[in-house]
Coordinates of C-alpha atoms and ligand atoms in Angstrom, one line a residue:
X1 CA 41.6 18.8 -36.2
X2 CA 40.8 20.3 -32.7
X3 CA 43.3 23.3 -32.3
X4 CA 44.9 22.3 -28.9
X5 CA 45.3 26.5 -27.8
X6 CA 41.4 26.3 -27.6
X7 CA 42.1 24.1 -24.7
X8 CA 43.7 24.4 -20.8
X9 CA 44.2 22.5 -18.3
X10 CA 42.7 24.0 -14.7
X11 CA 43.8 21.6 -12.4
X12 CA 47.2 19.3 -11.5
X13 CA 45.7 15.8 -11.6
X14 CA 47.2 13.1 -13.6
X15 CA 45.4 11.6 -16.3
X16 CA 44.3 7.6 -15.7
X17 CA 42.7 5.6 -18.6
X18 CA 39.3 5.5 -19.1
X19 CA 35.5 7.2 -20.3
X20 CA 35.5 11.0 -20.7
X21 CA 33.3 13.1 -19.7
X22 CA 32.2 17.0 -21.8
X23 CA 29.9 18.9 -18.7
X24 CA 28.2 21.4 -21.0
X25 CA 26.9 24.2 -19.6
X26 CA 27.0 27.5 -21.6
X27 CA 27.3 25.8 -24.8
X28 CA 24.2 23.8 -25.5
X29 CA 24.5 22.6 -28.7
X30 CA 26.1 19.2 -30.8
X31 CA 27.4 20.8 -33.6
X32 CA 30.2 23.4 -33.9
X33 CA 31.2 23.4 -30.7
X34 CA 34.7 22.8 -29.5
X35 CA 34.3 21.7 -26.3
X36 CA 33.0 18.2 -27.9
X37 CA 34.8 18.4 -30.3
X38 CA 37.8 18.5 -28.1
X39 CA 36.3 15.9 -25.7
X40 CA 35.8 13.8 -28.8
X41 CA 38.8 13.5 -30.2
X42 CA 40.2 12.6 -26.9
X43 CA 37.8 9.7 -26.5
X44 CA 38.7 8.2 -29.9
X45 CA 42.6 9.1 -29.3
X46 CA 42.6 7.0 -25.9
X47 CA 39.6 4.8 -27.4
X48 CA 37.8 5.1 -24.6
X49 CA 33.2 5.7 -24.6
X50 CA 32.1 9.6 -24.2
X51 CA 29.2 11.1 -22.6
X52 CA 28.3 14.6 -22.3
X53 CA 26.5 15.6 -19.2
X54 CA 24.8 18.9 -17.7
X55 CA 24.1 19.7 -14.2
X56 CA 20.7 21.1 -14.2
X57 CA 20.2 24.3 -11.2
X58 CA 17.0 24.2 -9.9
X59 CA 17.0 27.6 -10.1
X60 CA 19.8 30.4 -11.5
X61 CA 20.3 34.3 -11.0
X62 CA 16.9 35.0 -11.2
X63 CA 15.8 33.1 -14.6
X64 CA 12.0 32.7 -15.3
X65 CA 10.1 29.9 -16.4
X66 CA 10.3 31.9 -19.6
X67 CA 14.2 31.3 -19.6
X68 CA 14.0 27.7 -18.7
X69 CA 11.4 26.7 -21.2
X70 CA 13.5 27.6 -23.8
X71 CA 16.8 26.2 -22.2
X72 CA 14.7 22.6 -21.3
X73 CA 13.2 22.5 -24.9
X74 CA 16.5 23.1 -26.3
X75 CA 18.3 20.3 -24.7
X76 CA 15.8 17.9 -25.2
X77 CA 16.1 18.4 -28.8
X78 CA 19.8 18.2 -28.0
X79 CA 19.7 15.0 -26.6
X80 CA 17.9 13.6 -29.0
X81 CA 20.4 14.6 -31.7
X82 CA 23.5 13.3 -29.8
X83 CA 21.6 10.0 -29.7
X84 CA 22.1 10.0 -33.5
X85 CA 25.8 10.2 -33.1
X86 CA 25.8 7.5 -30.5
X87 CA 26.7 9.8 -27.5
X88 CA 25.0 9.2 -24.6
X89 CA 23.5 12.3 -22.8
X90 CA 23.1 12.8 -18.8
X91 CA 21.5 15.2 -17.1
X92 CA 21.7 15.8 -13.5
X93 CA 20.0 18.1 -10.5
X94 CA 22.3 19.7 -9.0
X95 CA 25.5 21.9 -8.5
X96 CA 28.4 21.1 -10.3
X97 CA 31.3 20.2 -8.0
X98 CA 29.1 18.4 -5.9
X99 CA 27.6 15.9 -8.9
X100 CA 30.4 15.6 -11.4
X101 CA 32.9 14.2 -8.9
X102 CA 30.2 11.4 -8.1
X103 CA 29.9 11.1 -11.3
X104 CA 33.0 10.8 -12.5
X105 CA 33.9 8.0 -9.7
X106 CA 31.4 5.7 -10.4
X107 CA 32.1 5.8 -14.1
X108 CA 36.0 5.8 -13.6
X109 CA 36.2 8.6 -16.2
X110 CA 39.8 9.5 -16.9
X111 CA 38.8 13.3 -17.6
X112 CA 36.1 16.0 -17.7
X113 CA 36.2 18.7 -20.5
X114 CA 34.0 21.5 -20.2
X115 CA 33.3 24.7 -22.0
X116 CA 34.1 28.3 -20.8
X117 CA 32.2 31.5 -19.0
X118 CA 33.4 34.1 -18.0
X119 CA 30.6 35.2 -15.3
X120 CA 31.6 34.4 -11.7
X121 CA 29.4 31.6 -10.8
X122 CA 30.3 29.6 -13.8
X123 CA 33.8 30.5 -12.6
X124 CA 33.0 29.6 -9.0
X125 CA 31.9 26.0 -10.3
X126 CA 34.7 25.4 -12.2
X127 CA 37.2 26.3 -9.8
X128 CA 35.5 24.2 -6.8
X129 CA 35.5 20.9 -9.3
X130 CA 39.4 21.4 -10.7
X131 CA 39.9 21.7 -7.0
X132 CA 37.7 18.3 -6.0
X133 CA 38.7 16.3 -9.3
X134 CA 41.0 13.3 -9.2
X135 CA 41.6 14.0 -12.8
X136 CA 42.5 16.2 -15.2
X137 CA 39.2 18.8 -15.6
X138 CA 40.2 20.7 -19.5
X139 CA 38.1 24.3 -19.9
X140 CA 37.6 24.5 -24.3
X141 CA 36.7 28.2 -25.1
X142 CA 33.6 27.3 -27.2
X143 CA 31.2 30.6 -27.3
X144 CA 34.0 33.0 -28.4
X145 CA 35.8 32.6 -31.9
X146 CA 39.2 33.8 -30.3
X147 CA 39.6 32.2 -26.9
X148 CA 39.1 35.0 -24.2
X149 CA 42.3 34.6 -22.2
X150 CA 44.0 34.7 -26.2
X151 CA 42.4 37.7 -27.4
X152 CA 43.9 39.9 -24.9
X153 CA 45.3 39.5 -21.8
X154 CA 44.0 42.6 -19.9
X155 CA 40.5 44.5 -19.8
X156 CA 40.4 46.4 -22.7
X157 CA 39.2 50.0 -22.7
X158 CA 37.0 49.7 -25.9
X159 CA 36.2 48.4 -29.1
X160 CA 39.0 50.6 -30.6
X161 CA 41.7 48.9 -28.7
X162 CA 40.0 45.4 -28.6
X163 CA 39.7 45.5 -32.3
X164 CA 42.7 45.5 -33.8
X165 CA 43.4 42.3 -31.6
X166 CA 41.2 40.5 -32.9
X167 CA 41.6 41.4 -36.3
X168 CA 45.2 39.9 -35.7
X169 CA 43.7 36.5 -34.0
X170 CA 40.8 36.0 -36.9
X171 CA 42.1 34.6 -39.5
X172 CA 43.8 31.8 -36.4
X173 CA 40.7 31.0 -35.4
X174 CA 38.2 31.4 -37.7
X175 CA 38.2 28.5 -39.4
X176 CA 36.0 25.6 -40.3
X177 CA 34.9 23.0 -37.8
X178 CA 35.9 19.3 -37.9
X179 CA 32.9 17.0 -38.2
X180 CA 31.7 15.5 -35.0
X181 CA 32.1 11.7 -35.2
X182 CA 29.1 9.0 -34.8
X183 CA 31.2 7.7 -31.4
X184 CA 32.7 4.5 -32.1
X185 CA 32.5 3.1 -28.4
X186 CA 29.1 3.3 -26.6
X187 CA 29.3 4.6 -22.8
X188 CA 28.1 1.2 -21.2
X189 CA 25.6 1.8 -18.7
X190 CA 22.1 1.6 -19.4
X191 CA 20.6 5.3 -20.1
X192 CA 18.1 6.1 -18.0
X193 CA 15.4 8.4 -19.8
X194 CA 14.8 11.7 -19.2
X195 CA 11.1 13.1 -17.9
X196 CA 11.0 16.2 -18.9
X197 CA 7.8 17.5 -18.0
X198 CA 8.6 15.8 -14.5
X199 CA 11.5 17.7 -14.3
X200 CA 9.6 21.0 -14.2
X201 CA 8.4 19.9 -10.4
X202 CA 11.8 20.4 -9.1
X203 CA 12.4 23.8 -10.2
X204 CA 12.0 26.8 -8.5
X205 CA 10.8 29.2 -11.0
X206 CA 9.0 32.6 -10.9
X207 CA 6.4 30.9 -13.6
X208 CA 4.0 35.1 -14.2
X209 CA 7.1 35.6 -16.7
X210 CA 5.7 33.3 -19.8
X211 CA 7.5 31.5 -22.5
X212 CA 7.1 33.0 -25.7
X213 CA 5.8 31.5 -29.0
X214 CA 7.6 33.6 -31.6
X215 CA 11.0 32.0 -31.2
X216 CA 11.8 28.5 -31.4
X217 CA 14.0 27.2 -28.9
X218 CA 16.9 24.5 -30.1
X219 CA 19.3 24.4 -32.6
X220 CA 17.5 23.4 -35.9
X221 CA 15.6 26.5 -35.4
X222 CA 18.6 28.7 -34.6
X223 CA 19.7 27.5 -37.6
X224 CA 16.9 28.7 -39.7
X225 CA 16.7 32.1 -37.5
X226 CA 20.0 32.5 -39.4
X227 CA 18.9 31.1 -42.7
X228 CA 16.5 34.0 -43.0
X229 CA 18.2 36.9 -41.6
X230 CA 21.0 36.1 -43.9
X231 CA 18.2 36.2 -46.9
X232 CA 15.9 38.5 -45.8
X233 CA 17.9 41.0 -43.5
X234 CA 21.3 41.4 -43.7
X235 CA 21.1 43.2 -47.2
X236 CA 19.7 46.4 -45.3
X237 CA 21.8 45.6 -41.9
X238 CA 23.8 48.8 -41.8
X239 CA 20.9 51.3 -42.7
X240 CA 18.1 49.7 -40.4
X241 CA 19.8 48.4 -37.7
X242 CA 19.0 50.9 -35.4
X243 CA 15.4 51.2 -36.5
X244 CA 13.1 49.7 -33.6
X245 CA 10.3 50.3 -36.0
X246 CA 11.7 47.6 -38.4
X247 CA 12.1 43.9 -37.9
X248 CA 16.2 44.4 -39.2
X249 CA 17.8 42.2 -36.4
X250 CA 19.0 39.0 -37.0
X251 CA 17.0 38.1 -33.4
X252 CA 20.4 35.2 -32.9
X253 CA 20.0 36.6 -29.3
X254 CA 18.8 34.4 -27.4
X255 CA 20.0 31.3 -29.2
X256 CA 23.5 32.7 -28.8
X257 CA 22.9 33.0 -25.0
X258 CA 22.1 29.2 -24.5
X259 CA 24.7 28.3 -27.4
X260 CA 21.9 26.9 -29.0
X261 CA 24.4 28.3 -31.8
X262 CA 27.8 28.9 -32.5
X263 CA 28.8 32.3 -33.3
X264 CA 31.9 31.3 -35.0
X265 CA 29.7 29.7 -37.0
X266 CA 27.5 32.6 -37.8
X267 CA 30.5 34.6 -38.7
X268 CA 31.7 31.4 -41.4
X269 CA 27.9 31.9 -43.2
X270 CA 28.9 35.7 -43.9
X271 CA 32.7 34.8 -45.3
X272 CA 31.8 35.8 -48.9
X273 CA 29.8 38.6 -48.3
X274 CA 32.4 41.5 -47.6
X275 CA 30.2 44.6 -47.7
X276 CA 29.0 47.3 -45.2
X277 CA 26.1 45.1 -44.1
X278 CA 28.2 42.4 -43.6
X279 CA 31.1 44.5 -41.7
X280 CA 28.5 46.4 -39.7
X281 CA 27.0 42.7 -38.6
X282 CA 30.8 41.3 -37.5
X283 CA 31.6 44.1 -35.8
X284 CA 28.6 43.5 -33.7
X285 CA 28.8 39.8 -33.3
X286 CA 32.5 39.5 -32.8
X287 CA 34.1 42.3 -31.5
X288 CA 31.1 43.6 -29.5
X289 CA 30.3 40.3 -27.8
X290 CA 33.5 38.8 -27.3
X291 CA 35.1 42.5 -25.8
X292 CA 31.6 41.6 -23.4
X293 CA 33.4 38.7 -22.7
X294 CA 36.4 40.3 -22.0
X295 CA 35.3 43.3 -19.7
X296 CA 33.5 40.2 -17.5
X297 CA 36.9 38.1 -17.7
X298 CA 38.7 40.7 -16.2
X299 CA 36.9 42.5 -14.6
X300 CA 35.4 40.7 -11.2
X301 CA 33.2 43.8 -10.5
X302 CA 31.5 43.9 -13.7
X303 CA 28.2 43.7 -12.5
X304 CA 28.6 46.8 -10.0
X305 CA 29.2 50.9 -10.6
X306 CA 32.7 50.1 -8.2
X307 CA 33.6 48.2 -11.6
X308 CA 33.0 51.2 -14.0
X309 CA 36.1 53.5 -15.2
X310 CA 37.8 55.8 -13.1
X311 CA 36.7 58.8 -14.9
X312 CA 32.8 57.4 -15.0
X313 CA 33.0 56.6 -11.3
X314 CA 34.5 60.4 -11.0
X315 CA 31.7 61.8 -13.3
X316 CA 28.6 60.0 -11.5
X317 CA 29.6 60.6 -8.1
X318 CA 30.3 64.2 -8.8
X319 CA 26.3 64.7 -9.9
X320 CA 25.1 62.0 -7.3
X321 CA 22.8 64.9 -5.3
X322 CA 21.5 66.5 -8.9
X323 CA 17.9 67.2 -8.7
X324 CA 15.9 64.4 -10.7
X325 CA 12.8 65.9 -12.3
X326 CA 11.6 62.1 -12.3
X327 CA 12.2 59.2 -10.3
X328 CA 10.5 56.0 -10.0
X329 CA 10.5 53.1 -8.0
X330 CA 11.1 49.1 -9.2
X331 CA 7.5 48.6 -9.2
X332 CA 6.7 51.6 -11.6
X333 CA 9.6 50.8 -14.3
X334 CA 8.4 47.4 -13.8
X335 CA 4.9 48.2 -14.9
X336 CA 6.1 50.4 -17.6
X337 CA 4.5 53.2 -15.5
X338 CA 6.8 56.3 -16.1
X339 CA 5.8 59.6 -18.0
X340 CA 7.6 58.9 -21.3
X341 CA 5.4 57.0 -24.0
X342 CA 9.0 55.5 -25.5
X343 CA 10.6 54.4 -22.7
X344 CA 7.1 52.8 -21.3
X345 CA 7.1 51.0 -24.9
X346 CA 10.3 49.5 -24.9
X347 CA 9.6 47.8 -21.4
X348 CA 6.4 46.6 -22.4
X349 CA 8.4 44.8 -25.6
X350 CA 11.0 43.7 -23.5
X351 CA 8.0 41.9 -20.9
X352 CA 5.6 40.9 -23.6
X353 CA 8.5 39.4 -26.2
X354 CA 11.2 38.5 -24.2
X355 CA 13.7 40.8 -26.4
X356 CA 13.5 44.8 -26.6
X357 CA 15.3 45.8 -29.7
X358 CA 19.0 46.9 -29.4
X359 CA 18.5 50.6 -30.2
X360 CA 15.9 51.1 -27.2
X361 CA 18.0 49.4 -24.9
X362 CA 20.5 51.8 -25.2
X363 CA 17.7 54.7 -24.2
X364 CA 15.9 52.4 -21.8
X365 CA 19.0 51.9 -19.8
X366 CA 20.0 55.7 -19.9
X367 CA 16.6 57.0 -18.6
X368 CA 16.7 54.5 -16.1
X369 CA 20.1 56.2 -14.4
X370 CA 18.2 59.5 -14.8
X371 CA 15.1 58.6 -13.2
X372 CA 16.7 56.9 -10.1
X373 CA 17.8 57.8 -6.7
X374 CA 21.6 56.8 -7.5
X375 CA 23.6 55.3 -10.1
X376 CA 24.2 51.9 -8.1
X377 CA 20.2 52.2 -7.7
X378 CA 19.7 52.3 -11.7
X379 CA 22.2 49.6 -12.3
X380 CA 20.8 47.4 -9.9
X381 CA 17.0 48.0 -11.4
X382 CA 18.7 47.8 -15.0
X383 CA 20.1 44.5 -14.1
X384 CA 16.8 43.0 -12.7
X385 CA 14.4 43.9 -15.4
X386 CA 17.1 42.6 -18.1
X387 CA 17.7 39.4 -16.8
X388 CA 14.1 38.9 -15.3
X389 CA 12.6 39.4 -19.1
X390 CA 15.4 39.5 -21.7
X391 CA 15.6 35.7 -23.5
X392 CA 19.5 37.0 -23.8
X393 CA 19.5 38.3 -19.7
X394 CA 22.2 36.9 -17.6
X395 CA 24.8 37.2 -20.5
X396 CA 27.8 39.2 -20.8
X397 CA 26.2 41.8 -23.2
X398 CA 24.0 42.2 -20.8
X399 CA 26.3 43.1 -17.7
X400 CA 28.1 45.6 -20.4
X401 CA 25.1 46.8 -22.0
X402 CA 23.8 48.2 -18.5
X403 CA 27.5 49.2 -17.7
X404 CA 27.7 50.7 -21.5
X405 CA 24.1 53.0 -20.4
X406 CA 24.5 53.8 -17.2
X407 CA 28.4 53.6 -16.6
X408 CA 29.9 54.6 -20.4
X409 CA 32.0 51.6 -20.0
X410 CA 33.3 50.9 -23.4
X411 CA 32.6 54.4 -24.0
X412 CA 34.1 57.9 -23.6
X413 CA 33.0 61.1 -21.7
X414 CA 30.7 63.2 -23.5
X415 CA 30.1 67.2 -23.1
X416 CA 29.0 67.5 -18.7
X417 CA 25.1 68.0 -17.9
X418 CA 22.9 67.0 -14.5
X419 CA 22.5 63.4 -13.7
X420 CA 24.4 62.0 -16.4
X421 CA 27.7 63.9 -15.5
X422 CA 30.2 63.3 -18.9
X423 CA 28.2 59.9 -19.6
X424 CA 26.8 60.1 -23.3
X425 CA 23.3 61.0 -23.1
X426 CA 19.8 60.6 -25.3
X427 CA 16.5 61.6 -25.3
X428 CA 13.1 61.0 -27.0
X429 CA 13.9 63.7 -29.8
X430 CA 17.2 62.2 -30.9
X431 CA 14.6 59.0 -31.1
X432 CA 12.2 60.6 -33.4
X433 CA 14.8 62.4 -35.6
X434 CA 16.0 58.5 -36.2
X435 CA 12.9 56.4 -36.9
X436 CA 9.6 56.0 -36.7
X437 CA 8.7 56.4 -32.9
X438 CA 4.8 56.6 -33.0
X439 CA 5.0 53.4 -35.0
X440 CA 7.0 51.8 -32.2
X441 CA 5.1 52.9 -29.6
X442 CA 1.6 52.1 -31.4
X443 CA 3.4 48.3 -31.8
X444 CA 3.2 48.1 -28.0
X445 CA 0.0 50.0 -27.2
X446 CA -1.8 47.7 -29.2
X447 CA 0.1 44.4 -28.6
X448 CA 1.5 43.9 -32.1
X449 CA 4.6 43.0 -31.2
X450 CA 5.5 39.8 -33.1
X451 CA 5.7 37.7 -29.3
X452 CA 2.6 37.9 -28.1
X453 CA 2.9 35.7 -24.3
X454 CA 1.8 31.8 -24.8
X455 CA 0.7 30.1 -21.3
Ligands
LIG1 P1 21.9 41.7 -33.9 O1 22.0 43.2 -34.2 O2 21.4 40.9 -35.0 O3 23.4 41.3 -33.5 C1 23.8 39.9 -33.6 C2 24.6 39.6 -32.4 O4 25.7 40.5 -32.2 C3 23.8 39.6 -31.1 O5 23.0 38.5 -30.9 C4 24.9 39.8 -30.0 O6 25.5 38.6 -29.7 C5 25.9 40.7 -30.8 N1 25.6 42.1 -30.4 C6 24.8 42.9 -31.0 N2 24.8 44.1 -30.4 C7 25.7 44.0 -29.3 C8 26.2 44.8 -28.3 N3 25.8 46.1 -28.2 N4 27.1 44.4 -27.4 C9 27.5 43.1 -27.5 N5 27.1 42.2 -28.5 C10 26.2 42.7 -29.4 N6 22.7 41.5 -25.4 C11 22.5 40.2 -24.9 O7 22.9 39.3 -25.6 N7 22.0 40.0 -23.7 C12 21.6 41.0 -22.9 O8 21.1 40.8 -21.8 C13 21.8 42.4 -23.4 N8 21.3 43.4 -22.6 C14 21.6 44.7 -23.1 C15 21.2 45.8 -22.2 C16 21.5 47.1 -22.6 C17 21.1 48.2 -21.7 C18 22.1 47.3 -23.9 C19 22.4 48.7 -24.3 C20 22.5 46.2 -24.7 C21 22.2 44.9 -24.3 N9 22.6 43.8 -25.1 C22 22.4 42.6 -24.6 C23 23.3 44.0 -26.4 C24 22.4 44.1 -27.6 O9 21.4 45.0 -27.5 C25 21.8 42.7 -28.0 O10 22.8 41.8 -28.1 C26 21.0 42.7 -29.3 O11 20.0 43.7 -29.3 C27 20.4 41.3 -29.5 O12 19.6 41.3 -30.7 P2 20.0 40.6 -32.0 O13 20.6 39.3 -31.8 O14 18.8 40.6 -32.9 O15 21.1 41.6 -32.5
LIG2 N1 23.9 26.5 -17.1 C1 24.1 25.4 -16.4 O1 25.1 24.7 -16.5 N2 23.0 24.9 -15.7 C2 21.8 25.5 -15.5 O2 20.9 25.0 -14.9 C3 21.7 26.7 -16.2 C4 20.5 27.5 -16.2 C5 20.4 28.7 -16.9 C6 19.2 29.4 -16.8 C7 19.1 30.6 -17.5 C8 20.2 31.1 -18.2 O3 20.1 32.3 -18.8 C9 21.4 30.4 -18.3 C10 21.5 29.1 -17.7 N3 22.6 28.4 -17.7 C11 22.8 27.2 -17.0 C12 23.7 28.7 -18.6 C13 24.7 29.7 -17.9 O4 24.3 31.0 -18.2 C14 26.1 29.6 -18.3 O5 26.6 28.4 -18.0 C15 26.8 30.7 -17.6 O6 27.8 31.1 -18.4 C16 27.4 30.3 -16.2 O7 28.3 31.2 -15.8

């Protein structure tokens, strides 16, 4: 059964009789995922046909061809596999509020479900359409476990007072998924097939940022991603994790991004294994992504230093004119063309794989407000080279992760020094005391990362 507090309603209309509509967006998958699940059960409730559309954007914040190869080959897969349950699939060019309502009318759909984001334009789109819709238009949380305006219903400060919320909410919501349901009605119309190679013509991509060949796009292969990390990994999560030098991640990244998988259903393939590696792993997939989720909920400026704390705000502007022994321009970060071996490294992993590991992000975005003119200067460069090369970019953990670095958002002050003001610092020694760093850095020198670029 669909839990009916997943679901709200974001706009007055009255409901009519007729097909229903799911407009996926940020969860691109068929199975586990509640906002067709929720549009499902509706259909077979009011008997009525169901189709599942998405509203393609020529192009979006900045995403590479490297980003839309993945997205394109995953929802071909996708539509191949809701043909199996007799759904039909739609896709369309185009911004939202400006296709769905045509859509909608000459269907005479009786409502549109869609799933939730809490980034601004996804919030833009959705407002405009509740706003232009004749009927009802129902949001389904389906990326978090705990619905985001449930878990808590301010910005939380950090994980410390986020947690405890969810630890409350968990055992409401994480629970096994109902079966989705071959569809008993079909949608009518004739489907009209999908080019997609063609479709690449009417993009507007910057194409020198390649797909990469070692990570499957779709859902199957998410699927197995997980398979292996939960038999080959997650028995040294907690010691390793923070080893660059080690392949110890669970890499669920960038299938999490698309919702190529569910995370909720990543957390259900760990319920009987209650151990550190195991904690350590939840604490990262739920309460550190879905507090992501909250600070961009809440917080409208969560992509810009105004939106940092108070005291971080304080801190930075206070050490604003401190000399910087280093500072580079976009071009030089870009190229990976600074003085430090490490940081060089992890931006050459990051542009050659499409995913630096976790624990250089955290120093790559730290030396990045160090070596820059300003703080709003590092964010902004921090924020482009993510999202320009990261498989995972344009994602809540992003926006935080940069805010985390440069802003200690999430994060308390730390003992005062230049630059960094009471932010918590790191350097290249606390990297070596840690792990192996010449291994690291002799992984990118000589191109061994696991991702080399495929044309
Ligand atoms: P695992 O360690 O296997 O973790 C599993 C999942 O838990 C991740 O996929 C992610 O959903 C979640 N998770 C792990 N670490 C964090 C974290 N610190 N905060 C929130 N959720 C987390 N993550 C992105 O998804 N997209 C980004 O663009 C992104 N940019 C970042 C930028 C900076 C400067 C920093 C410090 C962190 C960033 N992160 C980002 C968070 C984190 O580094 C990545 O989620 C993680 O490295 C992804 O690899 P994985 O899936 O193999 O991680
Ligand atoms: N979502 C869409 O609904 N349509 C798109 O064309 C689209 C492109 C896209 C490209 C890169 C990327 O990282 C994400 C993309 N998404 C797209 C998903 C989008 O990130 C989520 O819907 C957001 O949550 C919107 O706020």
């Amino acid at each position: 059964m669909f839990q009916a507090n997943r679901l709200r309603k974001l706009n007055n209309s009255p409901r009519t009789k007729g097909p229903i509509i799911y407009w996926m967006s940020r969860d691109q998958r068929v199975q586990d995922n509640w906002a067709l699940i929720a549009a499902q059960e509706i259909a077979i409730n009011d008997n009525q046909p169901l189709a599942v559309i998405f509203c393609l954007q020529p192009s979006f914040l900045g995403a590479t061809l490297r980003h839309y190869d993945f997205m394109l080959k995953g929802l071909a897969e996708l539509e191949n596999e809701l043909s199996k349950y007799k759904i039909h699939f739609e896709l369309m060019l185009g911004d939202p509020q400006d296709v769905i309502p045509k859509y909608v009318d000459n269907n005479q759909a009786s409502c549109v479900v869609t799933d939730f984001s809490p980034l601004r334009i996804g919030r833009q789109w959705r407002e405009e359409l509740a706003e232009k819709l004749p009927i009802p238009l129902y949001e389904v949380d389906a990326h978090n476990i705990i619905p985001c305006w449930l878990a808590s219903d301010k910005q939380e400060f950090a994980a410390r007072t986020f947690r405890p919320k969810v630890a409350k909410l968990l055992e409401e919501y994480l629970v096994d998924f109902p079966k989705l349901q071959t569809h008993h009605l079909p949608w009518g119309k004739e489907k009209v097939g999908i080019n997609w190679e063609k479709l690449r013509a009417d993009l507007i991509l910057d194409e020198t940022v390649h797909p990469v060949s070692w990570v499957v796009p779709g859902e199957a292969a998410a699927h197995e991603v997980l398979i292996d990390f939960l038999e080959k990994k997650l028995l040294h999560y907690a010691d390793q994790r923070n080893d660059p030098s080690r392949d110890a991640l669970s890499n669920l990244s960038p299938y999490l991004h698309f919702g190529q998988i569910s995370a909720q259903r990543v957390a259900l393939s760990l319920r009987n294994k209650r151990d550190v590696n195991a904690e350590a792993f939840l604490e990262e997939l739920i309460v550190r992504r879905e507090l992501s989720d909250n600070y961009c909920y809440y917080n409208p400026k969560y992509d810009q230093v105004s939106g940092f704390p108070a005291w971080s705000q304080r801190t930075l502007a206070k050490h604003k004119q401190d000399k910087r022994e280093y500072t580079y321009t976009l071009e030089q970060f870009e190229a990976g063309h600074t003085h430090d071996p490490a940081w060089n490294a992890a931006q050459l992993e990051m542009v050659s794989t499409g995913k630096m590991h976790g624990y250089m992000r955290m120093y790559w975005g730290k030396k990045i407000l160090e070596w820059s003119d300003s703080p709003e200067a590092a964010l902004q460069t921090a924020l482009y080279l993510n999202d320009k090369y990261e498989l995972d970019g344009r994602d809540p953990n992003g926006y935080v992760g940069c805010a985390w670095a440069i802003g200690g958002v999430h994060d308390r002050p730390w003992p005062e020094r230049p630059i960094y003001g009471t932010i918590r610092y790191m350097n290249a020694a606390g990297l070596k005391r840690k792990f192996n760093l010449a291994k690291y850095i002799e992984a990118a020198k000589s191109s061994k990362f696991s991702g080399a670029e495929v044309d």
